[in-house]
Every structure is written in C-alpha cells, then in structure tokens.
Amino acid sequence: MHKVLIDCDPGHDDATAILYAARHLDLVGVTTVYGNQSVDKTTANALSLLTLLGLDVPVARGCDRPLNHSFSHGGDVHGKTGIDGADLPAPSRAALDMHAVDFIIETASRYREELVLCPIGPFTNVAMALRKEPRLTKWLRAISVMGGTTQVGNTTPVAEFNIWSDPEAADIVYRAGVPMWMAGLNVTRQVGITEDDIKRLQAGGSVARVFGGLFSFFLARLREIHGINSASMHDSCALVPFIAPDLITYRECPVEIELSNGLTRGMTVCDFRNLTAAKLENIRSRAAPNCHVAVGVKARPLVEHIMEAILDWPEPKSAT
Ligand code: BDR
Ligand code: CA
C-alpha cells in the first residue's frame, strides 16, 4: 500500500481527498497551507475532519502566504470557514508542534523512496521544503498534484487557483526533477458530484450526511460562480494514479509555469507537440518531459469510487 502525505487547504474537495486517501492508501500525514481560506482555518478544518472520521493522522500547520507576494482569501467557493455547509465536530487534538515544511522533510526522510506527496492546495509548503532540503528530490517517490489546466482556468482565463496562488512555488516544484503527475482542471472538472449523488449521501450514515451537506453548499457556489451543475472533486484526482490508475490517462510532456505578471501569469504551459529532434530555426525546441499530465478520465466510475468510499465509511464510535 502506498504511503501518502497530503498537503492541502480544506476545502470541500480537499476533505474528500483526505477521506478517499485514508480509505485506500496509508495516509501518513496531513500538512496545511493557506488557499481556500487562511491557514488557521484550513488547519482547524483538517483537524475537525480527521476527528469526524476517527483518524489519528498527524497534522502540521504550514505557510500562511505565497513565497513572494501577499494574498487575500475570498472564500468565494468554499465559504467563510473554508468548508461551509455542515457542522464538523470540534477538533479532538491540536496540530503538531512542528512546521509543515519540516514535517514534509522528516516524513520523506523516514519513508525514503516510498512516500508519495500530494499537494492539493497552493504549492508553497512543498517549494519551501525542496529549497530547505534538496535531498527531498531523491527521497520522494512521486509528487502528484491537483493543479493547473491544459485548457481554461478558473481564476484567470488560463490559470487554475492552486498554481495562480503561488506561481513561483509551482515553478520550483515542476523543475525539481521528482517523478510528477498533474491532474488539472481539464480533467478534474469532469469528476462531479450531482444533486442525485447528494441525495444518496443525505440518506446515508452520519459521515455521508455531513458530506451531503458540504457538497450541497459547494455545488450551489460552483453553479452560481462558474455555471456548472456538479461539485468538482478536483483534489481526489491527484490520488488516482496510486488508487485506481486505469481511471485517469496521462501523457508525459514538458510543463512550464508562466511567471510573468501579464495576462497569463500562473498558466501551466504543457508542450503536447510531438517535435522531433530536428532543429528548425523558428520552432523553439522541446524542454525535457517533466510531468505526466492528465488528459482523460472515466469520470462517472471515478465519482462512484469516491461515493463508495464516503458511503461505506464506518460510523464514528460516538454515533453507534
Ligand atoms: C483547486 O482550488 C481549490 O478551490 C480546490 O480545493 C482545488 O484544490 C481547484 O482549482
Ligand atoms: Ca484544494
């Protein structure tokens, strides 16, 4: 069973990814970052969620802002708490007395060549860890992200939220040389929980009912802001290569992050051209492939797999 550390900003779809990982993988830690809300709120949300699920997974609080600039938390899609729509229990414990950056390094050192790191929020913690401990590039088995897009963005016309939040951090991660998988919006937006799915959750056990409430809020916000009719399970997609690899297809290619301050800042430029080695004066040659980019998804089977993980979650002890 793969060992996985999730770096996240819960967040409705982050919460789902934590449950999905815990159901199928050895979840050895959760680190938190600003993003969908402040890091104080995302940390509290992670701890509350783990309390709800009855999981004793360590949580380390991370960065509260991007590497080079300030950041404001709109709470647009995920609400004021970062995870509006249901009452989560008060956390039964506190975060570790260790920064997320150090926890990532320590965990990767403990599980050398075994650990899969899944950043599903802005990539600031991961970039800081790579800067602080360059041997991380050898210790990590893989980095599998939710971030970017091969098509349209959700924060600007071309940029996805996790990358746009801290493009400089994303650039460090994509250049690190760790085997990398990228699930971008082009795929993750297809993996949507529908109103009918929400009804099934609301008729389920106590954990399923909480997720039903969360998704109901999330879907309403996505419908209002983006005009879509299902709640995108973006973040669970980052785990799929290690849980159900036949559900998402990837293509390996060079990916670079746009760092300029113009219209395209935060764009994930995926070079899908099949250029040969021929040197043509007016064609910029290919960089070396650095990432497996998600290009296709069996969306409904993946939604069902996520739904099954939620619906089958055992009743918390206090509820039985
Ligand atoms: C990403 O941004 C956040 O709102 C979600 O949690 C996901 O990680 C999608 O662009
Ligand atoms: Ca997220």
Short mmCIF file of C-alpha atoms and ligand atoms in Angstrom, two decimals:
data_model
loop_
_atom_site.label_atom_id
_atom_site.label_comp_id
_atom_site.label_asym_id
_atom_site.label_seq_id
_atom_site.Cartn_x
_atom_site.Cartn_y
_atom_site.Cartn_z
CA MET A 1 0.00 0.00 0.00
CA HIS A 2 1.42 3.41 -1.00
CA LYS A 3 2.36 5.85 1.73
CA VAL A 4 0.93 9.29 1.06
CA LEU A 5 1.25 12.73 2.63
CA ILE A 6 -1.44 15.24 1.62
CA ASP A 7 -0.56 18.95 1.58
CA CYS A 8 -3.88 20.75 1.49
CA ASP A 9 -6.18 23.73 2.18
CA PRO A 10 -9.52 22.14 3.18
CA GLY A 11 -11.73 22.99 1.35
CA HIS A 12 -14.63 20.69 0.36
CA ASP A 13 -12.74 18.69 -2.26
CA ASP A 14 -9.63 18.55 -0.06
CA ALA A 15 -11.74 16.98 2.69
CA THR A 16 -12.99 14.39 0.23
CA ALA A 17 -9.44 13.65 -0.92
CA ILE A 18 -8.38 13.03 2.69
CA LEU A 19 -11.20 10.52 3.15
CA TYR A 20 -10.50 8.86 -0.23
CA ALA A 21 -6.78 8.54 0.58
CA ALA A 22 -7.44 7.17 4.06
CA ARG A 23 -9.80 4.55 2.59
CA HIS A 24 -7.33 3.19 0.03
CA LEU A 25 -3.78 4.26 0.98
CA ASP A 26 -1.50 4.56 4.01
CA LEU A 27 -2.12 8.23 4.88
CA VAL A 28 0.92 9.13 6.99
CA GLY A 29 0.29 12.83 7.42
CA VAL A 30 -1.63 15.95 6.50
CA THR A 31 0.02 19.34 6.13
CA THR A 32 -1.93 22.54 5.72
CA VAL A 33 -1.46 25.73 3.76
CA TYR A 34 -3.40 28.97 3.11
CA GLY A 35 -5.56 28.89 -0.02
CA ASN A 36 -9.27 28.21 0.13
CA GLN A 37 -9.10 30.09 3.44
CA SER A 38 -6.43 31.27 5.91
CA VAL A 39 -4.05 28.60 7.18
CA ASP A 40 -5.60 28.92 10.66
CA LYS A 41 -8.96 27.94 9.20
CA THR A 42 -7.66 25.22 6.87
CA THR A 43 -5.73 23.68 9.78
CA ALA A 44 -8.81 23.73 12.03
CA ASN A 45 -10.82 22.18 9.19
CA ALA A 46 -8.28 19.39 8.68
CA LEU A 47 -8.30 18.58 12.40
CA SER A 48 -12.11 18.65 12.58
CA LEU A 49 -12.44 16.41 9.56
CA LEU A 50 -10.00 13.85 10.97
CA THR A 51 -11.96 13.95 14.24
CA LEU A 52 -15.18 13.27 12.30
CA LEU A 53 -13.53 10.35 10.50
CA GLY A 54 -11.95 8.97 13.68
CA LEU A 55 -8.47 9.11 12.13
CA ASP A 56 -5.35 9.62 14.21
CA VAL A 57 -3.25 11.09 11.38
CA PRO A 58 -0.70 13.81 12.33
CA VAL A 59 -1.43 17.34 11.08
CA ALA A 60 1.25 20.03 10.67
CA ARG A 61 0.35 23.66 10.02
CA GLY A 62 2.22 25.33 7.15
CA CYS A 63 2.69 28.60 5.30
CA ASP A 64 0.23 31.46 5.61
CA ARG A 65 1.14 33.22 2.36
CA PRO A 66 2.85 32.74 -1.00
CA LEU A 67 6.66 32.98 -1.39
CA ASN A 68 6.83 36.46 -2.91
CA HIS A 69 3.55 38.30 -2.54
CA SER A 70 0.55 38.93 -0.34
CA PHE A 71 -2.71 37.03 -0.67
CA SER A 72 -6.34 37.63 0.16
CA HIS A 73 -8.75 34.82 0.93
CA GLY A 74 -12.00 35.43 -0.85
CA GLY A 75 -13.77 32.36 0.46
CA ASP A 76 -15.63 32.53 -2.84
CA VAL A 77 -16.27 28.88 -3.47
CA HIS A 78 -15.70 27.30 -0.06
CA GLY A 79 -17.36 29.90 2.19
CA LYS A 80 -16.27 31.85 5.27
CA THR A 81 -14.96 28.84 7.18
CA GLY A 82 -13.31 27.32 4.09
CA ILE A 83 -15.67 24.36 4.43
CA ASP A 84 -19.19 25.76 4.81
CA GLY A 85 -22.31 23.61 4.54
CA ALA A 86 -22.17 21.27 7.54
CA ASP A 87 -21.20 21.28 11.19
CA LEU A 88 -17.93 19.48 11.73
CA PRO A 89 -17.03 18.37 15.26
CA ALA A 90 -14.58 20.43 17.32
CA PRO A 91 -11.05 19.04 16.84
CA SER A 92 -10.17 16.35 19.38
CA ARG A 93 -6.47 17.36 19.29
CA ALA A 94 -4.09 20.09 18.18
CA ALA A 95 -1.70 20.29 15.24
CA LEU A 96 1.87 19.09 15.79
CA ASP A 97 4.39 21.46 17.29
CA MET A 98 6.35 21.34 14.02
CA HIS A 99 6.06 23.38 10.82
CA ALA A 100 4.63 21.62 7.78
CA VAL A 101 7.87 22.22 5.84
CA ASP A 102 9.86 20.31 8.46
CA PHE A 103 7.21 17.61 8.73
CA ILE A 104 7.34 17.03 4.96
CA ILE A 105 11.14 16.71 5.11
CA GLU A 106 11.08 14.42 8.15
CA THR A 107 8.39 12.17 6.70
CA ALA A 108 10.14 11.89 3.33
CA SER A 109 13.38 11.03 5.13
CA ARG A 110 11.62 8.35 7.20
CA TYR A 111 9.98 6.71 4.18
CA ARG A 112 12.75 7.17 1.61
CA GLU A 113 11.71 6.33 -1.97
CA GLU A 114 8.30 5.25 -0.69
CA LEU A 115 6.46 8.47 0.01
CA VAL A 116 4.00 9.99 -2.47
CA LEU A 117 3.50 13.71 -1.78
CA CYS A 118 0.14 15.11 -2.92
CA PRO A 119 -0.09 18.92 -2.98
CA ILE A 120 -3.74 19.85 -3.46
CA GLY A 121 -3.54 23.50 -2.36
CA PRO A 122 -1.05 26.24 -3.29
CA PHE A 123 2.43 24.68 -3.55
CA THR A 124 4.24 26.98 -1.07
CA ASN A 125 4.99 24.36 1.63
CA VAL A 126 6.36 21.93 -0.93
CA ALA A 127 8.56 24.55 -2.61
CA MET A 128 9.93 25.65 0.77
CA ALA A 129 10.69 22.04 1.69
CA LEU A 130 12.51 21.47 -1.63
CA ARG A 131 14.56 24.62 -1.03
CA LYS A 132 15.41 23.67 2.54
CA GLU A 133 16.29 20.02 1.88
CA PRO A 134 17.47 19.38 -1.71
CA ARG A 135 17.75 15.63 -0.96
CA LEU A 136 13.94 15.58 -0.97
CA THR A 137 14.16 15.13 -4.73
CA LYS A 138 15.77 11.72 -4.15
CA TRP A 139 13.72 10.74 -1.12
CA LEU A 140 10.27 11.28 -2.64
CA ARG A 141 8.82 8.51 -4.74
CA ALA A 142 6.50 10.91 -6.57
CA ILE A 143 4.71 14.23 -6.40
CA SER A 144 1.12 14.01 -7.62
CA VAL A 145 -0.68 17.34 -7.73
CA MET A 146 -4.09 18.84 -8.28
CA GLY A 147 -3.17 21.98 -10.12
CA GLY A 148 -3.07 23.71 -13.46
CA THR A 149 -5.02 23.02 -16.61
CA THR A 150 -4.38 22.20 -20.24
CA GLN A 151 -7.38 24.32 -21.23
CA VAL A 152 -9.24 27.11 -19.46
CA GLY A 153 -8.55 28.28 -15.93
CA ASN A 154 -10.87 29.02 -13.02
CA THR A 155 -9.08 32.03 -11.52
CA THR A 156 -8.00 33.75 -14.72
CA PRO A 157 -8.92 32.68 -18.25
CA VAL A 158 -5.81 30.47 -18.32
CA ALA A 159 -4.73 29.89 -14.71
CA GLU A 160 -6.00 27.43 -12.12
CA PHE A 161 -6.30 28.51 -8.47
CA ASN A 162 -3.56 26.37 -6.82
CA ILE A 163 -0.94 27.43 -9.36
CA TRP A 164 -2.13 31.01 -9.67
CA SER A 165 -1.93 31.43 -5.86
CA ASP A 166 1.85 30.95 -5.90
CA PRO A 167 3.34 30.51 -9.38
CA GLU A 168 6.92 30.86 -8.11
CA ALA A 169 6.37 27.93 -5.74
CA ALA A 170 4.80 25.88 -8.53
CA ASP A 171 7.80 26.63 -10.73
CA ILE A 172 10.16 25.22 -8.08
CA VAL A 173 8.06 22.06 -7.80
CA TYR A 174 7.80 21.45 -11.57
CA ARG A 175 11.55 21.95 -12.00
CA ALA A 176 12.55 19.72 -9.06
CA GLY A 177 13.06 16.54 -11.09
CA VAL A 178 10.83 14.36 -8.89
CA PRO A 179 8.57 12.00 -10.92
CA MET A 180 5.44 14.08 -11.25
CA TRP A 181 1.74 13.64 -12.04
CA MET A 182 -0.58 16.59 -12.70
CA ALA A 183 -4.37 16.41 -12.52
CA GLY A 184 -5.55 19.72 -13.93
CA LEU A 185 -8.96 21.32 -14.31
CA ASN A 186 -9.35 19.92 -17.82
CA VAL A 187 -9.91 16.55 -16.13
CA THR A 188 -10.93 17.35 -12.56
CA ARG A 189 -13.93 19.45 -13.57
CA GLN A 190 -15.45 16.39 -15.22
CA VAL A 191 -15.42 14.50 -11.91
CA GLY A 192 -18.59 16.00 -10.48
CA ILE A 193 -20.93 15.05 -7.66
CA THR A 194 -24.51 15.65 -8.84
CA GLU A 195 -27.72 16.56 -7.00
CA ASP A 196 -28.71 12.87 -7.17
CA ASP A 197 -25.40 11.86 -5.59
CA ILE A 198 -26.02 14.38 -2.81
CA LYS A 199 -29.45 12.81 -2.16
CA ARG A 200 -27.80 9.40 -1.84
CA LEU A 201 -25.32 10.84 0.68
CA GLN A 202 -28.07 12.54 2.65
CA ALA A 203 -29.81 9.19 3.00
CA GLY A 204 -26.61 7.54 4.25
CA GLY A 205 -24.76 7.26 7.57
CA SER A 206 -23.58 10.15 9.72
CA VAL A 207 -20.34 10.80 7.79
CA ALA A 208 -22.14 10.58 4.44
CA ARG A 209 -24.75 13.06 5.66
CA VAL A 210 -22.02 15.56 6.61
CA PHE A 211 -20.53 15.23 3.12
CA GLY A 212 -24.00 15.63 1.63
CA GLY A 213 -24.29 19.00 3.40
CA LEU A 214 -20.80 20.06 2.35
CA PHE A 215 -21.37 19.17 -1.31
CA SER A 216 -24.74 20.88 -1.35
CA PHE A 217 -23.08 24.19 -0.38
CA PHE A 218 -20.12 23.60 -2.74
CA LEU A 219 -22.36 22.78 -5.71
CA ALA A 220 -24.52 25.86 -5.12
CA ARG A 221 -21.44 28.09 -5.11
CA LEU A 222 -19.94 26.46 -8.23
CA ARG A 223 -23.26 26.82 -10.03
CA GLU A 224 -23.52 30.48 -9.09
CA ILE A 225 -19.92 31.40 -9.92
CA HIS A 226 -18.92 29.05 -12.73
CA GLY A 227 -22.30 27.93 -14.06
CA ILE A 228 -21.57 24.22 -13.60
CA ASN A 229 -24.07 21.63 -12.37
CA SER A 230 -21.91 19.28 -10.35
CA ALA A 231 -19.46 19.67 -7.48
CA SER A 232 -15.97 19.06 -8.85
CA MET A 233 -13.90 16.53 -6.93
CA HIS A 234 -10.69 18.19 -8.11
CA ASP A 235 -8.39 17.10 -5.31
CA SER A 236 -9.24 13.38 -5.20
CA CYS A 237 -7.94 13.17 -8.78
CA ALA A 238 -4.35 13.67 -7.53
CA LEU A 239 -4.62 10.33 -5.70
CA VAL A 240 -6.00 8.32 -8.59
CA PRO A 241 -2.63 7.19 -10.08
CA PHE A 242 -1.99 5.38 -6.77
CA ILE A 243 -5.51 4.10 -6.09
CA ALA A 244 -7.19 3.33 -9.42
CA PRO A 245 -4.68 4.09 -12.19
CA ASP A 246 -6.95 2.98 -15.02
CA LEU A 247 -9.43 5.78 -14.28
CA ILE A 248 -7.25 8.67 -15.47
CA THR A 249 -4.98 8.64 -18.51
CA TYR A 250 -1.81 10.71 -18.51
CA ARG A 251 0.57 11.90 -21.17
CA GLU A 252 4.20 12.70 -20.31
CA CYS A 253 5.39 16.07 -21.59
CA PRO A 254 7.28 19.24 -20.63
CA VAL A 255 5.29 21.60 -18.38
CA GLU A 256 6.44 25.10 -17.50
CA ILE A 257 4.84 27.75 -15.32
CA GLU A 258 4.24 31.25 -16.63
CA LEU A 259 5.81 33.67 -14.11
CA SER A 260 5.37 36.98 -15.88
CA ASN A 261 2.94 39.50 -14.41
CA GLY A 262 0.83 39.77 -17.52
CA LEU A 263 -2.40 38.16 -18.62
CA THR A 264 -1.08 34.62 -18.49
CA ARG A 265 0.56 34.55 -15.04
CA GLY A 266 0.15 31.12 -13.45
CA MET A 267 -0.59 29.31 -16.71
CA THR A 268 0.66 25.72 -16.92
CA VAL A 269 2.19 25.61 -20.39
CA CYS A 270 2.03 21.96 -21.47
CA ASP A 271 4.06 21.15 -24.55
CA PHE A 272 1.98 18.48 -26.27
CA ARG A 273 3.70 18.98 -29.60
CA ASN A 274 5.41 15.92 -30.95
CA LEU A 275 8.52 17.69 -32.17
CA THR A 276 11.32 15.55 -33.44
CA ALA A 277 14.94 16.31 -32.69
CA ALA A 278 15.20 18.31 -35.94
CA LYS A 279 16.46 21.81 -35.20
CA LEU A 280 14.27 24.27 -37.03
CA GLU A 281 15.15 27.91 -36.65
CA ASN A 282 11.66 29.18 -35.85
CA ILE A 283 10.46 26.38 -33.61
CA ARG A 284 11.54 26.56 -30.02
CA SER A 285 12.85 23.14 -29.13
CA ARG A 286 11.17 20.96 -26.55
CA ALA A 287 12.27 21.05 -22.95
CA ALA A 288 12.68 17.59 -21.43
CA PRO A 289 9.41 15.99 -20.29
CA ASN A 290 8.98 16.62 -16.55
CA CYS A 291 5.40 15.64 -15.83
CA HIS A 292 2.63 13.15 -16.55
CA VAL A 293 -0.31 15.35 -17.45
CA ALA A 294 -3.87 14.07 -17.07
CA VAL A 295 -5.62 14.12 -20.44
CA GLY A 296 -8.62 11.82 -19.98
CA VAL A 297 -10.84 10.48 -17.19
CA LYS A 298 -13.52 7.85 -16.72
CA ALA A 299 -15.49 10.44 -14.81
CA ARG A 300 -18.59 8.55 -13.68
CA PRO A 301 -16.69 5.45 -12.47
CA LEU A 302 -14.36 7.74 -10.53
CA VAL A 303 -17.29 9.62 -8.93
CA GLU A 304 -18.80 6.24 -7.96
CA HIS A 305 -15.49 5.13 -6.45
CA ILE A 306 -15.35 8.31 -4.34
CA MET A 307 -19.03 7.96 -3.38
CA GLU A 308 -18.44 4.36 -2.29
CA ALA A 309 -15.58 5.48 -0.02
CA ILE A 310 -17.86 8.05 1.63
CA LEU A 311 -20.98 5.86 1.86
CA ASP A 312 -19.00 2.92 3.29
CA TRP A 313 -17.17 4.99 5.90
CA PRO A 314 -17.71 3.30 9.29
CA GLU A 315 -19.94 5.06 11.79
CA PRO A 316 -17.87 7.09 14.28
CA LYS A 317 -17.79 5.31 17.67
CA SER A 318 -19.82 8.01 19.43
CA ALA A 319 -22.61 7.67 16.83
CA THR A 320 -23.06 3.88 17.24
C1 BDR B 1 -8.43 23.80 -6.58
O1 BDR B 1 -8.68 25.04 -5.90
C2 BDR B 1 -9.40 24.82 -4.72
O2 BDR B 1 -10.51 25.65 -4.65
C3 BDR B 1 -9.78 23.36 -4.69
O3 BDR B 1 -9.68 22.86 -3.37
C4 BDR B 1 -8.78 22.70 -5.61
O4 BDR B 1 -7.62 22.29 -4.93
C5 BDR B 1 -9.21 23.79 -7.87
O5 BDR B 1 -8.79 24.83 -8.69
CA CA B 2 -7.52 22.26 -2.53
#
